CSV table of C-alpha atoms in Angstrom, one decimal:
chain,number,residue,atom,x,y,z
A,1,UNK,CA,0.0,0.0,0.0
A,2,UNK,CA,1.1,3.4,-1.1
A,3,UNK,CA,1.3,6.9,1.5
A,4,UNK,CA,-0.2,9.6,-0.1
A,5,UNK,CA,1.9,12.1,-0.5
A,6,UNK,CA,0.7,14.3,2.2
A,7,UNK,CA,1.7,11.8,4.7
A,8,UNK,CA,5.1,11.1,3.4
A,9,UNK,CA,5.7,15.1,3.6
A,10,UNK,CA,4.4,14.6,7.0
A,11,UNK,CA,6.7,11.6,7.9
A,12,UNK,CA,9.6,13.0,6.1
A,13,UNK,CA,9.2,16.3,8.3
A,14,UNK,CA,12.4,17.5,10.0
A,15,UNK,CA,12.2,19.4,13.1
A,16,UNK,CA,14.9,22.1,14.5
A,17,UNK,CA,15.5,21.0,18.3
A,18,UNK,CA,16.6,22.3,21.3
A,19,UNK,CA,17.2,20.5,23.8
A,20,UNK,CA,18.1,21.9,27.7
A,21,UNK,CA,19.2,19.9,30.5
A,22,UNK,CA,20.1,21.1,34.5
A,23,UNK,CA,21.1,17.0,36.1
A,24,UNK,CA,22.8,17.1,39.0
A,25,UNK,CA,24.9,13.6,39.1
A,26,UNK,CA,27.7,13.3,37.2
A,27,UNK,CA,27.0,10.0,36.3
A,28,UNK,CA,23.4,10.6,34.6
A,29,UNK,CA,24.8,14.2,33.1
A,30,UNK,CA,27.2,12.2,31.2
A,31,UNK,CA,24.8,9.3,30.3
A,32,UNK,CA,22.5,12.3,28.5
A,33,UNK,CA,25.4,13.9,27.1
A,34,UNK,CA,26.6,10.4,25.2
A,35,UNK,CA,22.3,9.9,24.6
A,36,UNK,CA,22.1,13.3,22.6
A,37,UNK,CA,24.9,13.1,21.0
A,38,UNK,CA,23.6,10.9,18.3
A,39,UNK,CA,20.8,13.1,17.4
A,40,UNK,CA,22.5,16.9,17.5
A,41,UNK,CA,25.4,19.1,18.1
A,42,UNK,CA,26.1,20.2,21.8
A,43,UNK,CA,25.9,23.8,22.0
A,44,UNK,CA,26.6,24.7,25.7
A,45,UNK,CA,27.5,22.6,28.9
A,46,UNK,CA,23.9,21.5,29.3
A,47,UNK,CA,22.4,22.5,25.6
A,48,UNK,CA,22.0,20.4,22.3
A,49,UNK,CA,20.6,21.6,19.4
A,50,UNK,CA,19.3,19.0,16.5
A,51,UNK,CA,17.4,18.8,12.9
A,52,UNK,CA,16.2,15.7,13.3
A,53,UNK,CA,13.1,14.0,11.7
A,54,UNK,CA,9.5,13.6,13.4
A,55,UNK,CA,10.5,9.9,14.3
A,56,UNK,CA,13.7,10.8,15.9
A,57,UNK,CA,12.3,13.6,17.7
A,58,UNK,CA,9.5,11.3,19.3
A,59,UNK,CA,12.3,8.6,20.2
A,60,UNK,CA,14.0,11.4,22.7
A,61,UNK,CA,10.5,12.0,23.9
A,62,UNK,CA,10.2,8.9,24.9
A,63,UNK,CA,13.1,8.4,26.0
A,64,UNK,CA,14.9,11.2,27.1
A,65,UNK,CA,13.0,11.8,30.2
A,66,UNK,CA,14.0,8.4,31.9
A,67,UNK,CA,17.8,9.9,31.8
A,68,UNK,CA,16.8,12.2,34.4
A,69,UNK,CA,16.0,12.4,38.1
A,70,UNK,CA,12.5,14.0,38.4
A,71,UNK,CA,13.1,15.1,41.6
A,72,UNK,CA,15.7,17.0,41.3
A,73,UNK,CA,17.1,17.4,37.6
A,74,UNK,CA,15.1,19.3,34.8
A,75,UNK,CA,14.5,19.0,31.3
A,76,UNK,CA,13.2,20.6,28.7
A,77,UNK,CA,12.5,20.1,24.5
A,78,UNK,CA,11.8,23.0,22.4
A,79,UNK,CA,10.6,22.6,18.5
A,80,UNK,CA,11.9,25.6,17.0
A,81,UNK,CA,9.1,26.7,14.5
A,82,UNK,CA,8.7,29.4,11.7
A,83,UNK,CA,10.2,32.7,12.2
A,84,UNK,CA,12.6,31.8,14.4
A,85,UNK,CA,15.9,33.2,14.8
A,86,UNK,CA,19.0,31.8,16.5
A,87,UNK,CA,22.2,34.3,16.7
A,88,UNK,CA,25.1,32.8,19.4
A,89,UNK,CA,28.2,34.0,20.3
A,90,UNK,CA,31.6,32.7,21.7
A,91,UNK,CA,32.7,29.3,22.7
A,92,UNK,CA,28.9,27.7,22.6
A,93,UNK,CA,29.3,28.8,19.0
A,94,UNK,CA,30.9,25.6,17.0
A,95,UNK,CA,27.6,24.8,15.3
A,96,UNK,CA,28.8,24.2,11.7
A,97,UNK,CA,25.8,23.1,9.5
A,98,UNK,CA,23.8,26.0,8.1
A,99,UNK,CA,20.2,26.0,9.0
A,100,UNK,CA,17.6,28.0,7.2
A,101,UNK,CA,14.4,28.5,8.6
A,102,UNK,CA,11.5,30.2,6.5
């Protein structure tokens, strides 16, 4: 059976991530690190941006969340939308891959 195209747009779908983390053992702050580094560039100490597609993105949903302590670590997943606009500066600044967003 065929998708339609409109779902295959919709599957195909990338999303601009960010992804913020404050964990407080060393232990599970480097077990997030090594998780998010297979889906996005770290951009700070406790920051990961990604452009990822729709399936990916749901994975670290799921998944993501059972990396932290909820009582006393946070986290938080932003989709960056249309007309956004990212400008960084200094040593957080190493992200290499051009992103346009329109």
């Amino acid at each position: 059976m065929m998708k339609n195209s409109q779902t295959e747009n919709i599957d195909e779908k990338k999303f601009i991530v960010l992804i913020i983390y404050d964990i407080v053992e060393n232990k599970a702050r480097s077990k997030m690190v090594k998780y998010l580094n297979q889906y996005g560039v770290r951009v700070q100490k406790s920051a990961f941006e990604a452009f990822i597609p729709k399936k990916q993105y749901e994975r670290i949903l799921r998944e993501a969340p059972g990396l932290i302590d909820s009582e006393t670590d946070s986290l938080r997943i932003y989709i960056l939308t249309n007309y956004m606009a990212v400008s960084s500066w200094g040593v957080g600044d190493t992200h290499t891959e051009d992103v346009i967003i329109l």
